[in-house]
Amino acid sequence: MLNSVIFNGVTFIYLGAFVFYLVNMVTAREFWGRLASFTALFGLLAHTTSLIIRWVESYNLGIGHIPLSNLYESLVFFAWAIMLLYLIVEWRTKSKVLGAFVVPFGFLLMAYASLSPDNNIQPLIPALQSNWLTSHVITCFMGYAAFTISCALSLMYLLKGSKRGNSSETFLRFIPALDILDELNYQMVVFGFVFLTLGIITGAVWAQYAWGSYWSWDPKETWSLVTWFIYAVILHTRFIRGWRGERIAIMVIIGFVSVLFTYWGVNYLPGLHSYQ
Amino acid sequence: MKLMVFLLIAIIILSILGTLIPQGEGARAFAAHLAPGLAFLFHKLQLFDIYHSLLFVILMILLSLNLIVCSWSRFPTSWRLFRRAFSSLPDRPSSPHKVFVSQGRLEEESLRLENLLRKRYRKVRREDKEGVSYLYGRKGFFSYFGMYIVHLSVLIIIGGAVIGNLFGFGAYMEIPDGGFSDTVRLEGRDDFKKLDFTVRCDRFSLELYDNGAPKSYRSDLTFLIGNQVAYKGPLLVNHPIKFEGIRFYQASYGTITGSKAIITVRKNDQEVYELYTTAGTDFKLPGEEVTGKILRIEENLMGLGPSVKIAIHSAEGDLQFWVFQYIERIIEKNPSLFENVPLLNPGLFKPYLFSLDGFESKYYTGLQVKHDPGVSTVAVGSFLLVFGFMVVFFSSSRQIWINLETEGKWTRISIGGKDNKNPVGLQRDLSYFMRKITEEQE
Ligand code: HEM
């Protein structure tokens, strides 16, 4: 169908954007930076268009629903949220180096989605026929996207921090100063934490309607709580102990592993939520 | 702080264990795979019901206590911060950001700046003492309390969960289509509970998409108190019914075994007989000395669909064979089936041909029944949590001091400020005032 064709194209556009961001980081030429941003923005527009097309196509099939209902659609939406949030951050901070670390996540998700054997639009099973589906999925993925970006920031931090001595010689000098990275990282963690909280709450409301119980310790719920606790610990060590920098970066990466497990790993555990 | 991190990590590890070891309903099947000794150990350690285990409960209690004690001991400090700014004379900026000298007169300048300050700050105080004018503005002091709101809401949510666990129940009930019931099976226990009313399922209906996936399940329910109809309404997935404080959810459905089979008998392509019975019934074919019996009814035999087993007794002897509903489809795949397995030939007793038209399937509806008096508490806690986040993360408390002093013909203006979280925003505000101060001088 048309939408999957465009999504496949978007995958390559993101790959291109990633390459341009890399070249920009190494050469620090403005031209490459502009080209990278332009490519990423173009990819995001095509991505958005395709999401809308898929939505319309589902209505044409007589099973209209927002495209957020199976693994394929969630991968595509995850990538979309990352790219959207990234471009907003780039626009606000005017720094393009981050792109070389974030865009690959968007690209990999899209590539993984396009390998997925089942990209057909499927009708909604009764449990998913709820308005809460939309608010739940959107809030969760905004949170996941913020955590992805903060993971990328942490990687940058560790990379730059480990080469403190001779960083002026390598391309690492184009990475923003450590305290700027740390501050941005904190803001992303806060953003993600708030959205994850909203995601858990909307999910609980929905579960209360669909299954009669706002919380049933199903693996996905449990893992989202685990993730929530990890980021709560990160915020507390920062607030109370004043931890900064490297230790925060490492904890953020641990948090992100938990995010990935919440999103994807739990599919291999039995439960209500798995996207199969 | 150390205790908090330790507790949270312990809860995280337990929770993860709970997702790896099957819990509750699934635990029994899993335990069967374990060595008996190990299964016993797991059981004793409550690893099959981690989220209700003693250890988990203790950790949650400790976390709550830790939260209460910490917040309690810290609160007076925040309160003092909050009060002090109101009760005492606003300080002179200890290290002023900037000092200006203005040609304007003290009274005019201080009035002008006071009005400016009022436009941007909620609380403004002014004091004139010994020839000095003190201006003080502040906003967002509520931000000091965000942390308490968040912590309180976490406690409220935990409290709501406790209420639900102590005073609520979760259960399950099955009602045949057209039948009624007033007892439910309690979750996690082999125990039943009688409701104060009766639930009747007037009709259960199932709708499928073209691809066979379920589209909707619907039970039309009637709630009866005594013999009086108290409520009537449809129950669908995602559309629960609340009755007498108990919520009913469409959870599952199924067919009741012991259904009736509909069988047609043809002789030389002429329909001669129609059967509509359950397993075990005898029948007699018209006009001949032939009797038969329906031996078994299978919903899905060998994965080939519905089937009935029929025994025939006639002068020529006894015969047994299976009659599949979807026999054409089966023959298509195995053209030589009847030669190889005569037992599966519905025309084995010549010249008769039996066909199964289907079962009159009778559904039952499976309802999740839940009484949870803690839900509203949890909901309040959740709202408060989000509100607390707004206060913690998106508000900051900001103070600005402006002092004016006469120095000969001039007026000396010094300005300074403080912000607990957002230095960029403070700088923006300070720049605004400094611009306004200098603007007038030109
Ligand atoms: C996100 C907003 C939150 C903020 C701003 C916040 C802030 C704080 C602060 C400043 C303290 C220090 C108290 C002290 O040391 O005297 C603290 C302690 C604590 N917080 Fe939070 N908190 C937040 C969320 C949470 C959540 C969601 C939990 C529960 C899961 C939690 C659990 C605790 C506990 C148990 C302590 C006690 C730590 C200790 O032993 O000192 N907090 N929090």
PDB file of N, CA, C and O and ligand atoms in Angstrom, chain A residues 193 228-229 232 235-236 239-240, chain B residues 1-5 7-8 63-64 66-67 70-71 73-74 146-147 150-151 154 385 389 392-393, ligand 1:
ATOM      1  N   PHE A 193      10.043  11.906  31.807  1.00  0.00           N
ATOM      2  CA  PHE A 193       9.452  11.413  33.053  1.00  0.00           C
ATOM      3  C   PHE A 193       7.999  11.860  33.165  1.00  0.00           C
ATOM      4  O   PHE A 193       7.116  11.070  33.516  1.00  0.00           O
ATOM      5  N   TRP A 228       9.976   3.886  35.381  1.00  0.00           N
ATOM      6  CA  TRP A 228       9.598   5.109  36.106  1.00  0.00           C
ATOM      7  C   TRP A 228      10.443   5.260  37.362  1.00  0.00           C
ATOM      8  O   TRP A 228      10.952   6.337  37.670  1.00  0.00           O
ATOM      9  N   PHE A 229      10.620   4.147  38.086  1.00  0.00           N
ATOM     10  CA  PHE A 229      11.427   4.196  39.305  1.00  0.00           C
ATOM     11  C   PHE A 229      12.878   4.558  38.987  1.00  0.00           C
ATOM     12  O   PHE A 229      13.513   5.317  39.718  1.00  0.00           O
ATOM     13  N   ALA A 232      13.078   8.107  38.427  1.00  0.00           N
ATOM     14  CA  ALA A 232      12.858   8.813  39.699  1.00  0.00           C
ATOM     15  C   ALA A 232      14.155   8.827  40.508  1.00  0.00           C
ATOM     16  O   ALA A 232      14.517   9.850  41.093  1.00  0.00           O
ATOM     17  N   LEU A 235      16.449  11.446  39.036  1.00  0.00           N
ATOM     18  CA  LEU A 235      16.081  12.812  39.411  1.00  0.00           C
ATOM     19  C   LEU A 235      16.432  13.101  40.868  1.00  0.00           C
ATOM     20  O   LEU A 235      16.897  14.191  41.197  1.00  0.00           O
ATOM     21  N   HIS A 236      16.225  12.101  41.757  1.00  0.00           N
ATOM     22  CA  HIS A 236      16.526  12.343  43.169  1.00  0.00           C
ATOM     23  C   HIS A 236      18.012  12.512  43.426  1.00  0.00           C
ATOM     24  O   HIS A 236      18.405  13.369  44.197  1.00  0.00           O
ATOM     25  N   PHE A 239      18.643  15.994  42.393  1.00  0.00           N
ATOM     26  CA  PHE A 239      18.090  17.032  43.280  1.00  0.00           C
ATOM     27  C   PHE A 239      18.801  17.056  44.627  1.00  0.00           C
ATOM     28  O   PHE A 239      19.173  18.106  45.126  1.00  0.00           O
ATOM     29  N   ILE A 240      18.911  15.874  45.219  1.00  0.00           N
ATOM     30  CA  ILE A 240      19.321  15.831  46.625  1.00  0.00           C
ATOM     31  C   ILE A 240      20.836  15.777  46.740  1.00  0.00           C
ATOM     32  O   ILE A 240      21.454  16.530  47.469  1.00  0.00           O
TER      33      ILE A 240
ATOM     34  N   MET B   1      18.081   9.195  51.886  1.00  0.00           N
ATOM     35  CA  MET B   1      18.389   9.167  50.446  1.00  0.00           C
ATOM     36  C   MET B   1      18.958   7.811  50.032  1.00  0.00           C
ATOM     37  O   MET B   1      18.491   7.197  49.079  1.00  0.00           O
ATOM     38  N   LYS B   2      19.952   7.355  50.808  1.00  0.00           N
ATOM     39  CA  LYS B   2      20.510   6.037  50.510  1.00  0.00           C
ATOM     40  C   LYS B   2      19.430   4.975  50.655  1.00  0.00           C
ATOM     41  O   LYS B   2      19.299   4.078  49.830  1.00  0.00           O
ATOM     42  N   LEU B   3      18.650   5.133  51.729  1.00  0.00           N
ATOM     43  CA  LEU B   3      17.585   4.158  51.981  1.00  0.00           C
ATOM     44  C   LEU B   3      16.599   4.161  50.824  1.00  0.00           C
ATOM     45  O   LEU B   3      16.181   3.109  50.330  1.00  0.00           O
ATOM     46  N   MET B   4      16.258   5.380  50.345  1.00  0.00           N
ATOM     47  CA  MET B   4      15.290   5.461  49.255  1.00  0.00           C
ATOM     48  C   MET B   4      15.801   4.730  48.014  1.00  0.00           C
ATOM     49  O   MET B   4      15.085   3.942  47.407  1.00  0.00           O
ATOM     50  N   VAL B   5      17.069   4.991  47.663  1.00  0.00           N
ATOM     51  CA  VAL B   5      17.614   4.334  46.470  1.00  0.00           C
ATOM     52  C   VAL B   5      17.629   2.827  46.675  1.00  0.00           C
ATOM     53  O   VAL B   5      17.246   2.054  45.785  1.00  0.00           O
ATOM     54  N   LEU B   7      15.661   1.040  48.599  1.00  0.00           N
ATOM     55  CA  LEU B   7      14.291   0.502  48.542  1.00  0.00           C
ATOM     56  C   LEU B   7      13.802   0.427  47.102  1.00  0.00           C
ATOM     57  O   LEU B   7      13.235  -0.583  46.671  1.00  0.00           O
ATOM     58  N   LEU B   8      14.039   1.515  46.357  1.00  0.00           N
ATOM     59  CA  LEU B   8      13.545   1.521  44.975  1.00  0.00           C
ATOM     60  C   LEU B   8      14.215   0.420  44.166  1.00  0.00           C
ATOM     61  O   LEU B   8      13.575  -0.279  43.387  1.00  0.00           O
ATOM     62  N   LEU B  63       9.026   2.272  52.008  1.00  0.00           N
ATOM     63  CA  LEU B  63       9.141   3.392  51.073  1.00  0.00           C
ATOM     64  C   LEU B  63       8.217   4.537  51.498  1.00  0.00           C
ATOM     65  O   LEU B  63       8.615   5.703  51.525  1.00  0.00           O
ATOM     66  N   SER B  64       6.993   4.161  51.872  1.00  0.00           N
ATOM     67  CA  SER B  64       6.043   5.201  52.296  1.00  0.00           C
ATOM     68  C   SER B  64       6.545   5.913  53.546  1.00  0.00           C
ATOM     69  O   SER B  64       6.483   7.144  53.639  1.00  0.00           O
ATOM     70  N   ASN B  66       9.619   6.179  54.611  1.00  0.00           N
ATOM     71  CA  ASN B  66      10.779   6.969  54.237  1.00  0.00           C
ATOM     72  C   ASN B  66      10.337   8.311  53.632  1.00  0.00           C
ATOM     73  O   ASN B  66      10.846   9.379  53.965  1.00  0.00           O
ATOM     74  N   LEU B  67       9.343   8.200  52.777  1.00  0.00           N
ATOM     75  CA  LEU B  67       8.805   9.381  52.105  1.00  0.00           C
ATOM     76  C   LEU B  67       8.194  10.347  53.106  1.00  0.00           C
ATOM     77  O   LEU B  67       8.441  11.555  53.071  1.00  0.00           O
ATOM     78  N   CYS B  70      10.991  11.891  55.495  1.00  0.00           N
ATOM     79  CA  CYS B  70      11.816  12.882  54.802  1.00  0.00           C
ATOM     80  C   CYS B  70      11.057  14.168  54.554  1.00  0.00           C
ATOM     81  O   CYS B  70      11.532  15.261  54.844  1.00  0.00           O
ATOM     82  N   SER B  71       9.862  14.013  54.011  1.00  0.00           N
ATOM     83  CA  SER B  71       9.093  15.211  53.684  1.00  0.00           C
ATOM     84  C   SER B  71       8.729  15.967  54.951  1.00  0.00           C
ATOM     85  O   SER B  71       8.777  17.191  55.001  1.00  0.00           O
ATOM     86  N   SER B  73      10.341  16.085  57.798  1.00  0.00           N
ATOM     87  CA  SER B  73      11.434  16.791  58.450  1.00  0.00           C
ATOM     88  C   SER B  73      11.900  17.970  57.605  1.00  0.00           C
ATOM     89  O   SER B  73      12.481  18.918  58.112  1.00  0.00           O
ATOM     90  N   ARG B  74      11.626  17.933  56.324  1.00  0.00           N
ATOM     91  CA  ARG B  74      12.081  19.007  55.473  1.00  0.00           C
ATOM     92  C   ARG B  74      11.068  20.150  55.405  1.00  0.00           C
ATOM     93  O   ARG B  74      11.429  21.289  55.157  1.00  0.00           O
ATOM     94  N   GLY B 146       6.075  22.010  45.448  1.00  0.00           N
ATOM     95  CA  GLY B 146       5.833  20.992  44.426  1.00  0.00           C
ATOM     96  C   GLY B 146       6.245  19.615  44.880  1.00  0.00           C
ATOM     97  O   GLY B 146       5.509  18.630  44.737  1.00  0.00           O
ATOM     98  N   MET B 147       7.439  19.541  45.481  1.00  0.00           N
ATOM     99  CA  MET B 147       7.947  18.253  45.934  1.00  0.00           C
ATOM    100  C   MET B 147       6.993  17.588  46.924  1.00  0.00           C
ATOM    101  O   MET B 147       6.780  16.381  46.873  1.00  0.00           O
ATOM    102  N   VAL B 150       3.999  16.215  45.061  1.00  0.00           N
ATOM    103  CA  VAL B 150       4.326  14.964  44.376  1.00  0.00           C
ATOM    104  C   VAL B 150       4.390  13.812  45.375  1.00  0.00           C
ATOM    105  O   VAL B 150       3.785  12.755  45.175  1.00  0.00           O
ATOM    106  N   HIS B 151       5.112  14.039  46.472  1.00  0.00           N
ATOM    107  CA  HIS B 151       5.249  12.955  47.449  1.00  0.00           C
ATOM    108  C   HIS B 151       3.906  12.570  48.062  1.00  0.00           C
ATOM    109  O   HIS B 151       3.601  11.400  48.241  1.00  0.00           O
ATOM    110  N   VAL B 154       1.985  10.469  45.648  1.00  0.00           N
ATOM    111  CA  VAL B 154       2.463   9.079  45.614  1.00  0.00           C
ATOM    112  C   VAL B 154       1.855   8.305  46.785  1.00  0.00           C
ATOM    113  O   VAL B 154       1.361   7.179  46.637  1.00  0.00           O
ATOM    114  N   LEU B 385      -0.601  14.172  41.224  1.00  0.00           N
ATOM    115  CA  LEU B 385       0.766  13.882  40.796  1.00  0.00           C
ATOM    116  C   LEU B 385       1.130  14.745  39.592  1.00  0.00           C
ATOM    117  O   LEU B 385       2.185  15.381  39.556  1.00  0.00           O
ATOM    118  N   PHE B 389       3.856  17.726  39.348  1.00  0.00           N
ATOM    119  CA  PHE B 389       4.941  17.795  38.361  1.00  0.00           C
ATOM    120  C   PHE B 389       4.999  19.168  37.716  1.00  0.00           C
ATOM    121  O   PHE B 389       6.076  19.725  37.509  1.00  0.00           O
ATOM    122  N   VAL B 392       6.631  21.350  40.204  1.00  0.00           N
ATOM    123  CA  VAL B 392       8.048  21.068  40.431  1.00  0.00           C
ATOM    124  C   VAL B 392       8.877  21.471  39.220  1.00  0.00           C
ATOM    125  O   VAL B 392       9.914  22.114  39.346  1.00  0.00           O
ATOM    126  N   PHE B 393       8.413  21.063  38.050  1.00  0.00           N
ATOM    127  CA  PHE B 393       9.299  21.180  36.895  1.00  0.00           C
ATOM    128  C   PHE B 393       9.089  22.459  36.098  1.00  0.00           C
ATOM    129  O   PHE B 393       9.994  22.937  35.438  1.00  0.00           O
TER     130      PHE B 393
HETATM  131  C1  HEM C   1       9.431  14.143  40.459  1.00  0.00           C
HETATM  132  C2  HEM C   1       9.230  14.886  41.430  1.00  0.00           C
HETATM  133  C3  HEM C   1       9.914  14.702  42.740  1.00  0.00           C
HETATM  134  C4  HEM C   1      10.663  15.618  43.373  1.00  0.00           C
HETATM  135  C5  HEM C   1      10.977  17.003  42.903  1.00  0.00           C
HETATM  136  C6  HEM C   1      11.149  15.052  44.556  1.00  0.00           C
HETATM  137  C7  HEM C   1      11.983  15.694  45.442  1.00  0.00           C
HETATM  138  C8  HEM C   1      12.511  15.138  46.553  1.00  0.00           C
HETATM  139  C9  HEM C   1      13.411  15.779  47.442  1.00  0.00           C
HETATM  140  C10 HEM C   1      13.943  17.194  47.301  1.00  0.00           C
HETATM  141  C11 HEM C   1      13.695  14.919  48.415  1.00  0.00           C
HETATM  142  C12 HEM C   1      14.670  15.169  49.535  1.00  0.00           C
HETATM  143  C13 HEM C   1      14.089  15.136  50.888  1.00  0.00           C
HETATM  144  C14 HEM C   1      15.203  15.185  51.869  1.00  0.00           C
HETATM  145  O1  HEM C   1      16.291  14.662  51.583  1.00  0.00           O
HETATM  146  O2  HEM C   1      14.990  15.711  52.962  1.00  0.00           O
HETATM  147  C15 HEM C   1      12.996  13.713  48.134  1.00  0.00           C
HETATM  148  C16 HEM C   1      13.049  12.588  48.906  1.00  0.00           C
HETATM  149  C17 HEM C   1      12.366  11.422  48.617  1.00  0.00           C
HETATM  150  N1  HEM C   1      11.556  11.182  47.515  1.00  0.00           N
HETATM  151 FE1  HEM C   1      11.116  12.476  46.108  1.00  0.00          FE
HETATM  152  N2  HEM C   1      10.677  13.767  44.662  1.00  0.00           N
HETATM  153  C18 HEM C   1       9.910  13.532  43.550  1.00  0.00           C
HETATM  154  C19 HEM C   1       9.251  12.384  43.225  1.00  0.00           C
HETATM  155  C20 HEM C   1       9.271  11.248  43.994  1.00  0.00           C
HETATM  156  C21 HEM C   1       8.618  10.039  43.668  1.00  0.00           C
HETATM  157  C22 HEM C   1       7.775   9.821  42.423  1.00  0.00           C
HETATM  158  C23 HEM C   1       8.881   9.165  44.678  1.00  0.00           C
HETATM  159  C24 HEM C   1       8.385   7.772  44.871  1.00  0.00           C
HETATM  160  C25 HEM C   1       8.489   6.809  44.125  1.00  0.00           C
HETATM  161  C26 HEM C   1       9.728   9.832  45.608  1.00  0.00           C
HETATM  162  C27 HEM C   1      10.235   9.260  46.744  1.00  0.00           C
HETATM  163  C28 HEM C   1      11.077   9.899  47.624  1.00  0.00           C
HETATM  164  C29 HEM C   1      11.604   9.308  48.830  1.00  0.00           C
HETATM  165  C30 HEM C   1      11.325   7.899  49.322  1.00  0.00           C
HETATM  166  C31 HEM C   1      12.415  10.275  49.428  1.00  0.00           C
HETATM  167  C32 HEM C   1      13.204  10.134  50.716  1.00  0.00           C
HETATM  168  C33 HEM C   1      14.643  10.144  50.387  1.00  0.00           C
HETATM  169  C34 HEM C   1      15.524  10.111  51.580  1.00  0.00           C
HETATM  170  O3  HEM C   1      15.717   9.034  52.168  1.00  0.00           O
HETATM  171  O4  HEM C   1      16.053  11.170  51.911  1.00  0.00           O
HETATM  172  N3  HEM C   1       9.942  11.098  45.172  1.00  0.00           N
HETATM  173  N4  HEM C   1      12.279  13.877  46.999  1.00  0.00           N
END
